[in-house]
Tab-separated table of C-alpha atoms and ligand atoms in Angstrom:
chain	number	residue	atom	x	y	z
X	1	MET	CA	14.479	-26.094	22.225
X	2	SER	CA	11.854	-23.575	21.059
X	3	SER	CA	10.232	-24.152	17.635
X	4	THR	CA	10.527	-21.901	14.593
X	5	GLN	CA	7.419	-20.339	13.082
X	6	GLU	CA	7.728	-20.336	9.298
X	7	PHE	CA	5.632	-18.241	6.912
X	8	HIS	CA	5.358	-18.944	3.212
X	9	ILE	CA	5.781	-15.772	1.142
X	10	ALA	CA	4.947	-15.533	-2.563
X	11	VAL	CA	7.471	-13.148	-4.122
X	12	MET	CA	6.418	-11.362	-7.300
X	13	ALA	CA	9.278	-9.005	-8.097
X	14	GLY	CA	7.827	-8.005	-11.488
X	15	ASP	CA	9.596	-5.598	-13.831
X	16	GLY	CA	11.992	-2.645	-13.860
X	17	ILE	CA	12.972	-1.367	-10.426
X	18	GLY	CA	10.543	-3.879	-8.887
X	19	LEU	CA	13.234	-6.527	-9.417
X	20	GLU	CA	15.951	-4.230	-8.077
X	21	VAL	CA	14.254	-3.284	-4.798
X	22	MET	CA	13.007	-6.815	-4.111
X	23	ALA	CA	16.403	-8.531	-3.912
X	24	PRO	CA	17.807	-6.526	-0.951
X	25	CYS	CA	14.381	-6.561	0.683
X	26	LEU	CA	14.421	-10.364	0.951
X	27	ASP	CA	17.869	-10.216	2.578
X	28	LEU	CA	16.643	-7.662	5.119
X	29	LEU	CA	13.561	-9.739	5.871
X	30	ASN	CA	15.800	-12.729	6.598
X	31	ASP	CA	18.010	-10.531	8.792
X	32	ALA	CA	15.024	-9.185	10.742
X	33	CYS	CA	13.702	-12.715	11.356
X	34	ALA	CA	17.141	-13.912	12.428
X	35	ARG	CA	17.447	-11.083	14.951
X	36	VAL	CA	14.115	-11.956	16.506
X	37	GLY	CA	14.796	-15.696	16.458
X	38	GLY	CA	12.291	-18.537	16.117
X	39	LEU	CA	10.895	-16.975	12.946
X	40	ALA	CA	11.627	-17.827	9.302
X	41	LEU	CA	10.240	-16.923	5.888
X	42	ARG	CA	10.122	-19.346	2.964
X	43	PHE	CA	10.172	-17.352	-0.262
X	44	GLU	CA	8.580	-18.740	-3.420
X	45	GLU	CA	9.369	-16.765	-6.544
X	46	ILE	CA	6.384	-16.296	-8.833
X	47	GLU	CA	7.031	-14.902	-12.282
X	48	SER	CA	4.597	-12.360	-13.626
X	49	GLY	CA	4.463	-8.907	-15.133
X	50	ALA	CA	5.111	-7.266	-18.483
X	51	THR	CA	8.350	-9.072	-19.370
X	52	TYR	CA	6.685	-12.370	-18.476
X	53	TYR	CA	3.732	-11.451	-20.695
X	54	LYS	CA	6.058	-10.771	-23.612
X	55	GLU	CA	7.608	-14.202	-23.265
X	56	HIS	CA	4.574	-16.276	-22.306
X	57	GLY	CA	1.523	-14.418	-23.642
X	58	THR	CA	0.039	-14.042	-20.154
X	59	ALA	CA	0.982	-11.580	-17.402
X	60	LEU	CA	-0.063	-13.910	-14.590
X	61	SER	CA	-1.109	-17.486	-15.331
X	62	ASP	CA	-3.943	-19.129	-13.385
X	63	GLU	CA	-1.417	-21.582	-12.018
X	64	ASN	CA	0.875	-18.814	-10.747
X	65	LEU	CA	-2.067	-16.930	-9.243
X	66	ALA	CA	-3.112	-20.109	-7.407
X	67	ARG	CA	0.459	-20.541	-6.110
X	68	ALA	CA	0.439	-16.953	-4.848
X	69	ALA	CA	-2.968	-17.419	-3.237
X	70	ALA	CA	-1.704	-20.496	-1.381
X	71	ALA	CA	1.017	-18.468	0.367
X	72	ASP	CA	0.592	-16.775	3.755
X	73	ALA	CA	1.260	-13.370	2.124
X	74	ILE	CA	2.316	-11.921	-1.207
X	75	LEU	CA	5.218	-9.516	-1.564
X	76	LEU	CA	5.181	-7.590	-4.822
X	77	GLY	CA	7.780	-5.289	-6.396
X	78	ALA	CA	6.293	-3.397	-9.330
X	79	MET	CA	4.812	-4.434	-12.671
X	80	GLY	CA	4.234	-2.994	-16.122
X	81	LEU	CA	6.425	-1.448	-18.811
X	82	PRO	CA	5.314	1.314	-21.179
X	83	ASP	CA	6.403	-0.541	-24.330
X	84	ILE	CA	4.747	-3.858	-23.519
X	85	ARG	CA	0.960	-3.638	-23.731
X	86	TYR	CA	-2.121	-5.736	-24.418
X	87	PRO	CA	-3.313	-5.642	-28.044
X	88	ASP	CA	-5.983	-3.029	-27.092
X	89	GLY	CA	-3.281	-0.660	-25.773
X	90	ARG	CA	-3.887	-1.163	-22.047
X	91	GLU	CA	-0.877	-1.490	-19.751
X	92	ILE	CA	-0.003	-4.858	-18.238
X	93	ALA	CA	-1.117	-4.524	-14.621
X	94	PRO	CA	-1.516	-7.909	-12.919
X	95	GLN	CA	-1.139	-6.102	-9.582
X	96	ILE	CA	-4.603	-4.622	-10.210
X	97	ASP	CA	-6.023	-7.950	-11.449
X	98	ILE	CA	-4.796	-9.646	-8.241
X	99	ARG	CA	-6.830	-7.193	-6.138
X	100	ILE	CA	-9.974	-8.353	-7.891
X	101	ALA	CA	-9.048	-12.061	-8.073
X	102	LEU	CA	-8.193	-12.267	-4.347
X	103	ASP	CA	-10.843	-9.756	-3.252
X	104	LEU	CA	-8.329	-7.382	-1.659
X	105	PHE	CA	-10.829	-4.670	-0.827
X	106	ALA	CA	-8.785	-2.467	1.530
X	107	GLY	CA	-5.877	-0.545	0.023
X	108	VAL	CA	-3.899	0.635	3.037
X	109	ARG	CA	-1.645	3.628	2.356
X	110	PRO	CA	0.138	4.877	5.472
X	111	VAL	CA	1.378	8.454	5.313
X	112	ARG	CA	4.015	8.442	8.023
X	113	SER	CA	6.953	10.831	8.030
X	114	ILE	CA	10.446	9.405	8.100
X	115	PRO	CA	12.440	11.545	10.552
X	116	GLY	CA	15.412	13.067	8.733
X	117	LEU	CA	13.665	13.131	5.351
X	118	MET	CA	12.035	16.458	4.597
X	119	GLY	CA	8.741	16.478	2.764
X	120	PRO	CA	7.652	19.521	0.737
X	121	LEU	CA	5.707	21.280	3.553
X	122	ARG	CA	7.569	23.864	5.642
X	123	ASP	CA	5.359	23.723	8.740
X	124	PRO	CA	7.288	21.802	11.449
X	125	ARG	CA	4.174	19.724	12.159
X	126	ALA	CA	4.569	18.222	8.686
X	127	GLN	CA	7.725	16.443	9.870
X	128	ASN	CA	5.600	14.209	12.094
X	129	LEU	CA	2.761	13.119	9.869
X	130	ASP	CA	1.038	9.889	10.764
X	131	PHE	CA	-2.243	9.123	9.058
X	132	VAL	CA	-3.582	6.252	6.969
X	133	LEU	CA	-5.625	6.440	3.798
X	134	ILE	CA	-7.825	3.415	3.105
X	135	ARG	CA	-8.664	3.108	-0.569
X	136	GLU	CA	-11.513	0.782	-1.565
X	137	SER	CA	-9.846	-1.446	-4.155
X	138	THR	CA	-12.398	-3.734	-5.801
X	139	GLU	CA	-15.210	-1.445	-6.993
X	140	GLY	CA	-15.890	2.305	-7.305
X	141	LEU	CA	-14.977	3.818	-10.668
X	142	PHE	CA	-12.448	1.036	-11.237
X	143	ALA	CA	-15.382	-1.410	-11.539
X	144	SER	CA	-15.637	-0.035	-15.055
X	145	MET	CA	-12.145	-1.239	-15.975
X	146	GLY	CA	-12.392	-3.089	-19.283
X	147	LYS	CA	-16.124	-2.271	-19.525
X	148	THR	CA	-16.039	1.266	-20.935
X	149	LYS	CA	-18.955	1.898	-23.261
X	150	ILE	CA	-18.164	4.135	-26.228
X	151	VAL	CA	-21.134	5.101	-28.367
X	152	ASP	CA	-20.510	5.977	-32.040
X	153	ASP	CA	-17.079	7.381	-31.253
X	154	ASN	CA	-18.964	10.293	-29.655
X	155	ILE	CA	-19.631	9.552	-25.980
X	156	ALA	CA	-17.730	7.384	-23.505
X	157	TYR	CA	-19.290	5.965	-20.333
X	158	ASP	CA	-17.430	4.574	-17.304
X	159	THR	CA	-19.801	3.608	-14.516
X	160	MET	CA	-18.932	3.819	-10.825
X	161	GLU	CA	-20.184	0.955	-8.676
X	162	ILE	CA	-20.718	1.274	-4.922
X	163	THR	CA	-22.161	-1.796	-3.202
X	164	ARG	CA	-23.558	-2.075	0.310
X	165	SER	CA	-21.493	-5.179	1.142
X	166	GLY	CA	-18.300	-3.680	-0.320
X	167	SER	CA	-18.806	-0.459	1.626
X	168	GLU	CA	-19.708	-2.140	4.917
X	169	ARG	CA	-16.585	-4.288	5.009
X	170	LEU	CA	-14.464	-1.303	3.984
X	171	PHE	CA	-15.806	0.928	6.754
X	172	ASP	CA	-15.518	-1.837	9.365
X	173	PHE	CA	-11.888	-2.252	8.348
X	174	ALA	CA	-11.279	1.495	8.707
X	175	PHE	CA	-12.942	1.694	12.138
X	176	GLU	CA	-11.032	-1.352	13.365
X	177	LEU	CA	-7.761	0.180	12.185
X	178	ALA	CA	-8.621	3.464	13.949
X	179	ARG	CA	-9.311	1.481	17.116
X	180	LYS	CA	-5.935	-0.268	16.887
X	181	ARG	CA	-4.205	3.066	16.279
X	182	LYS	CA	-6.097	4.690	19.164
X	183	ALA	CA	-4.731	2.034	21.506
X	184	ALA	CA	-1.272	3.236	20.439
X	185	GLY	CA	-2.058	6.933	21.043
X	186	SER	CA	-3.763	8.192	17.859
X	187	PRO	CA	-6.947	10.285	18.151
X	188	GLY	CA	-9.363	7.476	17.094
X	189	MET	CA	-11.097	9.195	14.205
X	190	VAL	CA	-12.266	8.018	10.769
X	191	THR	CA	-13.145	10.459	7.999
X	192	CYS	CA	-15.258	9.282	5.057
X	193	VAL	CA	-14.055	11.066	1.904
X	194	ASP	CA	-16.700	11.404	-0.797
X	195	LYS	CA	-18.624	13.744	-3.065
X	196	ALA	CA	-22.014	13.202	-1.423
X	197	ASN	CA	-23.155	16.742	-2.239
X	198	VAL	CA	-23.237	15.943	-5.969
X	199	PHE	CA	-23.561	12.191	-6.551
X	200	GLY	CA	-26.249	9.858	-5.221
X	201	GLY	CA	-23.738	7.009	-5.205
X	202	PHE	CA	-21.575	8.918	-2.759
X	203	ALA	CA	-24.579	9.890	-0.614
X	204	PHE	CA	-25.275	6.132	-0.394
X	205	PHE	CA	-21.593	5.535	0.492
X	206	ARG	CA	-21.769	8.159	3.270
X	207	LYS	CA	-25.089	6.795	4.614
X	208	ILE	CA	-23.560	3.330	4.996
X	209	PHE	CA	-20.492	4.903	6.629
X	210	PHE	CA	-22.570	6.415	9.441
X	211	GLU	CA	-24.606	3.205	9.812
X	212	ARG	CA	-21.379	1.271	10.422
X	213	ALA	CA	-19.979	4.050	12.634
X	214	ALA	CA	-22.739	3.284	15.148
X	215	LYS	CA	-21.001	-0.046	15.828
X	216	PHE	CA	-17.837	1.795	16.900
X	217	PRO	CA	-18.966	4.360	19.508
X	218	ASP	CA	-15.413	4.776	20.792
X	219	ILE	CA	-14.268	6.104	17.397
X	220	GLU	CA	-15.184	9.541	16.087
X	221	ALA	CA	-16.819	9.395	12.641
X	222	ARG	CA	-16.651	12.363	10.268
X	223	ALA	CA	-17.371	12.905	6.595
X	224	ALA	CA	-15.781	15.398	4.214
X	225	TYR	CA	-15.874	16.184	0.503
X	226	VAL	CA	-12.905	15.061	-1.532
X	227	ASP	CA	-12.083	18.587	-2.689
X	228	ALA	CA	-11.863	19.786	0.920
X	229	ILE	CA	-9.647	16.833	1.784
X	230	ALA	CA	-7.361	17.643	-1.170
X	231	LEU	CA	-6.994	21.164	0.232
X	232	ASN	CA	-6.434	20.003	3.806
X	233	GLN	CA	-3.963	17.349	2.749
X	234	ILE	CA	-1.674	20.265	1.971
X	235	ARG	CA	-2.925	22.785	4.555
X	236	ASN	CA	-3.093	20.645	7.725
X	237	PRO	CA	-2.544	16.917	7.093
X	238	TRP	CA	-1.364	16.484	10.697
X	239	ALA	CA	-5.036	16.675	11.709
X	240	PHE	CA	-5.934	13.399	9.929
X	241	ASP	CA	-6.078	9.972	11.526
X	242	VAL	CA	-7.802	7.418	9.247
X	243	LEU	CA	-9.318	8.475	5.908
X	244	VAL	CA	-11.511	6.051	3.970
X	245	THR	CA	-12.592	6.544	0.388
X	246	GLU	CA	-13.677	5.184	-2.985
X	247	ASN	CA	-11.183	3.548	-5.361
X	248	MET	CA	-10.537	6.423	-7.800
X	249	PHE	CA	-10.401	9.127	-5.137
X	250	GLY	CA	-8.060	6.871	-3.161
X	251	ASP	CA	-5.829	6.391	-6.185
X	252	ILE	CA	-5.324	10.146	-6.453
X	253	LEU	CA	-5.173	11.056	-2.759
X	254	SER	CA	-2.686	8.287	-1.986
X	255	ASP	CA	-0.140	9.663	-4.462
X	256	ALA	CA	-0.588	13.106	-2.902
X	257	GLY	CA	-0.034	11.441	0.490
X	258	ALA	CA	3.180	9.869	-0.809
X	259	ALA	CA	4.370	13.320	-1.883
X	260	LEU	CA	3.871	14.637	1.667
X	261	ILE	CA	6.476	12.235	3.057
X	262	GLY	CA	9.015	12.551	0.247
X	263	GLY	CA	7.585	10.780	-2.789
X	264	MET	CA	6.908	7.384	-4.306
X	265	GLY	CA	10.265	5.959	-3.283
X	266	VAL	CA	9.342	6.051	0.406
X	267	ALA	CA	5.594	5.277	0.322
X	268	PRO	CA	4.596	1.724	1.307
X	269	SER	CA	1.248	0.037	0.782
X	270	ALA	CA	-0.811	-3.059	1.487
X	271	ASP	CA	-3.880	-4.461	-0.260
X	272	ILE	CA	-5.781	-6.500	2.252
X	273	GLY	CA	-8.764	-8.836	1.993
X	274	ALA	CA	-10.464	-11.271	4.339
X	275	LYS	CA	-8.040	-14.100	3.482
X	276	HIS	CA	-5.166	-12.715	1.442
X	277	ALA	CA	-2.911	-9.679	1.369
X	278	VAL	CA	-0.398	-8.147	-1.025
X	279	PHE	CA	2.349	-5.802	0.149
X	280	GLN	CA	4.053	-3.548	-2.370
X	281	PRO	CA	5.634	-0.108	-2.680
X	282	CYS	CA	3.312	2.590	-4.056
X	283	HIS	CA	5.665	3.256	-6.958
X	284	GLY	CA	5.691	1.656	-10.391
X	285	THR	CA	8.548	0.131	-12.370
X	286	ALA	CA	10.211	3.531	-13.100
X	287	PRO	CA	11.748	2.505	-16.443
X	288	ASP	CA	13.524	5.873	-16.611
X	289	ILE	CA	15.859	4.900	-13.764
X	290	ALA	CA	15.824	1.083	-13.981
X	291	GLY	CA	19.367	-0.279	-14.208
X	292	THR	CA	20.985	2.966	-13.038
X	293	GLY	CA	21.252	2.108	-9.334
X	294	LYS	CA	19.126	5.161	-8.492
X	295	ALA	CA	16.053	3.256	-7.280
X	296	ASN	CA	15.101	4.027	-3.699
X	297	PRO	CA	14.184	0.732	-1.947
X	298	THR	CA	12.705	2.401	1.165
X	299	ALA	CA	9.050	1.954	0.133
X	300	MET	CA	9.727	-1.733	-0.543
X	301	PHE	CA	11.359	-2.199	2.875
X	302	LEU	CA	8.494	-0.442	4.674
X	303	SER	CA	5.944	-2.554	2.772
X	304	ALA	CA	7.813	-5.677	3.923
X	305	ALA	CA	7.639	-4.386	7.507
X	306	MET	CA	3.865	-3.974	7.095
X	307	MET	CA	3.717	-7.588	5.875
X	308	LEU	CA	5.454	-8.856	9.014
X	309	ASP	CA	3.059	-6.854	11.183
X	310	TRP	CA	0.014	-8.215	9.307
X	311	LEU	CA	1.300	-11.810	9.530
X	312	GLY	CA	1.890	-11.359	13.242
X	313	GLU	CA	-1.588	-9.934	13.887
X	314	ARG	CA	-3.309	-12.534	11.749
X	315	HIS	CA	-1.526	-15.538	13.207
X	316	GLY	CA	-1.136	-14.261	16.748
X	317	GLU	CA	2.639	-14.373	16.331
X	318	PRO	CA	4.331	-11.589	18.320
X	319	LYS	CA	7.734	-12.499	16.834
X	320	ALA	CA	6.561	-11.404	13.403
X	321	ILE	CA	5.227	-8.118	14.837
X	322	GLU	CA	8.579	-7.578	16.515
X	323	ALA	CA	10.500	-8.323	13.299
X	324	GLY	CA	8.303	-5.790	11.470
X	325	LYS	CA	9.083	-3.168	14.113
X	326	LEU	CA	12.802	-3.918	13.811
X	327	LEU	CA	12.730	-3.436	10.045
X	328	GLN	CA	10.705	-0.227	10.243
X	329	GLY	CA	12.957	1.034	13.033
X	330	ALA	CA	16.032	0.275	10.932
X	331	VAL	CA	14.655	2.346	8.034
X	332	GLU	CA	13.958	5.234	10.412
X	333	ALA	CA	17.404	4.949	12.012
X	334	ALA	CA	19.077	4.943	8.583
X	335	PHE	CA	17.555	8.316	7.702
X	336	ALA	CA	17.480	9.842	11.200
X	337	LYS	CA	20.733	11.800	10.943
X	338	GLY	CA	19.603	13.473	7.736
X	339	THR	CA	22.769	12.413	5.895
X	340	LEU	CA	21.073	9.949	3.550
X	341	ARG	CA	19.403	11.697	0.637
X	342	PRO	CA	17.845	9.660	-2.204
X	343	TYR	CA	18.459	10.661	-5.819
X	344	GLU	CA	14.806	11.500	-6.476
X	345	MET	CA	14.977	14.079	-3.658
X	346	GLY	CA	18.000	15.763	-5.160
X	347	GLY	CA	20.582	13.695	-3.277
X	348	SER	CA	23.156	11.162	-4.390
X	349	ASN	CA	22.134	7.999	-2.540
X	350	GLY	CA	20.615	5.079	-4.415
X	351	LEU	CA	19.816	1.423	-3.967
X	352	LYS	CA	23.194	0.314	-2.600
X	353	ASP	CA	23.754	3.151	-0.111
X	354	ILE	CA	20.244	3.059	1.273
X	355	THR	CA	20.270	-0.732	1.601
X	356	ALA	CA	23.667	-0.666	3.332
X	357	ARG	CA	22.503	1.962	5.832
X	358	VAL	CA	19.273	0.104	6.630
X	359	ALA	CA	21.128	-3.227	6.940
X	360	GLY	CA	23.667	-1.560	9.241
X	361	ALA	CA	20.922	-0.120	11.422
X	362	LEU	CA	19.142	-3.476	11.534
X	363	ASN	CA	22.291	-5.269	12.606
X	364	ALA	CA	22.879	-2.641	15.282
X	365	SER	CA	19.354	-2.978	16.676
X	366	PRO	CA	18.888	-5.067	19.804
X	367	SER	CA	18.500	-8.778	19.106
X	368	SER	CA	15.970	-10.658	21.202
X	369	ARG	CA	17.600	-13.923	20.247
X	370	THR	CA	18.864	-15.841	23.264
K	401	ATP	P1	3.083	3.604	-12.805
K	401	ATP	O1	2.661	4.117	-14.139
K	401	ATP	O2	2.773	2.193	-12.573
K	401	ATP	O3	2.682	4.468	-11.643
K	401	ATP	P2	5.772	4.687	-13.103
K	401	ATP	O4	7.085	4.111	-12.712
K	401	ATP	O5	5.648	5.228	-14.459
K	401	ATP	O6	4.679	3.582	-12.812
K	401	ATP	P3	5.704	6.114	-10.635
K	401	ATP	O7	5.965	4.914	-9.877
K	401	ATP	O8	4.604	6.995	-10.192
K	401	ATP	O9	5.378	5.857	-12.139
K	401	ATP	O10	7.056	6.903	-10.677
K	401	ATP	C1	7.188	8.117	-11.345
K	401	ATP	C2	8.643	8.456	-11.354
K	401	ATP	O11	9.114	8.639	-10.018
K	401	ATP	C3	9.521	7.365	-11.919
K	401	ATP	O12	9.559	7.442	-13.308
K	401	ATP	C4	10.842	7.622	-11.258
K	401	ATP	O13	11.566	8.624	-11.904
K	401	ATP	C5	10.415	8.112	-9.874
K	401	ATP	N1	10.387	6.996	-8.927
K	401	ATP	C6	9.356	6.180	-8.653
K	401	ATP	N2	9.703	5.257	-7.753
K	401	ATP	C7	10.983	5.501	-7.430
K	401	ATP	C8	11.916	4.884	-6.537
K	401	ATP	N3	11.594	3.825	-5.784
K	401	ATP	N4	13.148	5.395	-6.482
K	401	ATP	C9	13.504	6.461	-7.206
K	401	ATP	N5	12.674	7.085	-8.058
K	401	ATP	C10	11.436	6.605	-8.182
């Protein structure tokens, strides 16, 4: 009898639609593992977020963070509610604190079209987008979070921090990802996105980029200014392969990337470090639609598929990679006919319909179980 590989998953559903999209996602993950066979996930629920803060005075306790860190991976829904804030007015955002606490330096934001779902661009090439934006997630302008200096109510200073070690590991990650993608048919190109023509910090960032590029002669290294990338993200995004950038630029460009494939409801993400990783949809808690059944769970499902792929790569477990492919394939199959149209894209399909179609496609996909 063959043995079962079990992974321990910390589940932080959070607030608002985070809770709604997480529940069906766990069922689909179990289904995907069952279809592959010999693979199981043990979910550990970890309470955190704005509602938790209101009740307990902390958004994420040290004990709960340690429990999450002990898991093989963390699956996160969405956190934060506009009416529940820290005394200084800041939003509750433990998902950002976790990036710092667990040193999750690489924010991976795939921009991959879902066949059957039209994005806003009319060019037919925009129906087959497939690039990845890597957002540095522990420094950059976000290093100033909570450290803003305001002088005499007259001038405010937020300082951007770019470190050599933070940049080197970021660029190595980007080049390695480009190499993996090249093996699967992508062009093998990394573009450093910066503002090196104006800021010394970005010239430093770019210098380190080309130093690291020398270690990856099989991958083409390019650099471009962020304003040009913003233009080309709309004009010819099909020309991109891997983009790598600073935290704040990445924050902005990744939302624009989500728009290209249909919006926040379909955009997955991963925050990856040397030891830990968090997988979560790009969207927030969407309090305007929470409880209405209109939440689109697609981004959550695709993030879960990324988690399976990462677990498989990290632990040399092809069954997890296969389960991730099954889940991603089921999402694509659900939308392929073009008859499923989420509410936020002007359609009338919400959480239940989309989940049912993905579950149906998953159950119809070939099972490798013997
Ligand atoms: P945050 O401030 O953390 O980004 P948010 O919910 O205010 O959180 P977004 O996640 O950017 O902001 O979402 C903006 C709007 O897009 C939401 O208010 C909602 O109307 C819509 N939206 C976001 N995610 C989804 C989803 N999964 N399904 C349907 N609509 C969504």
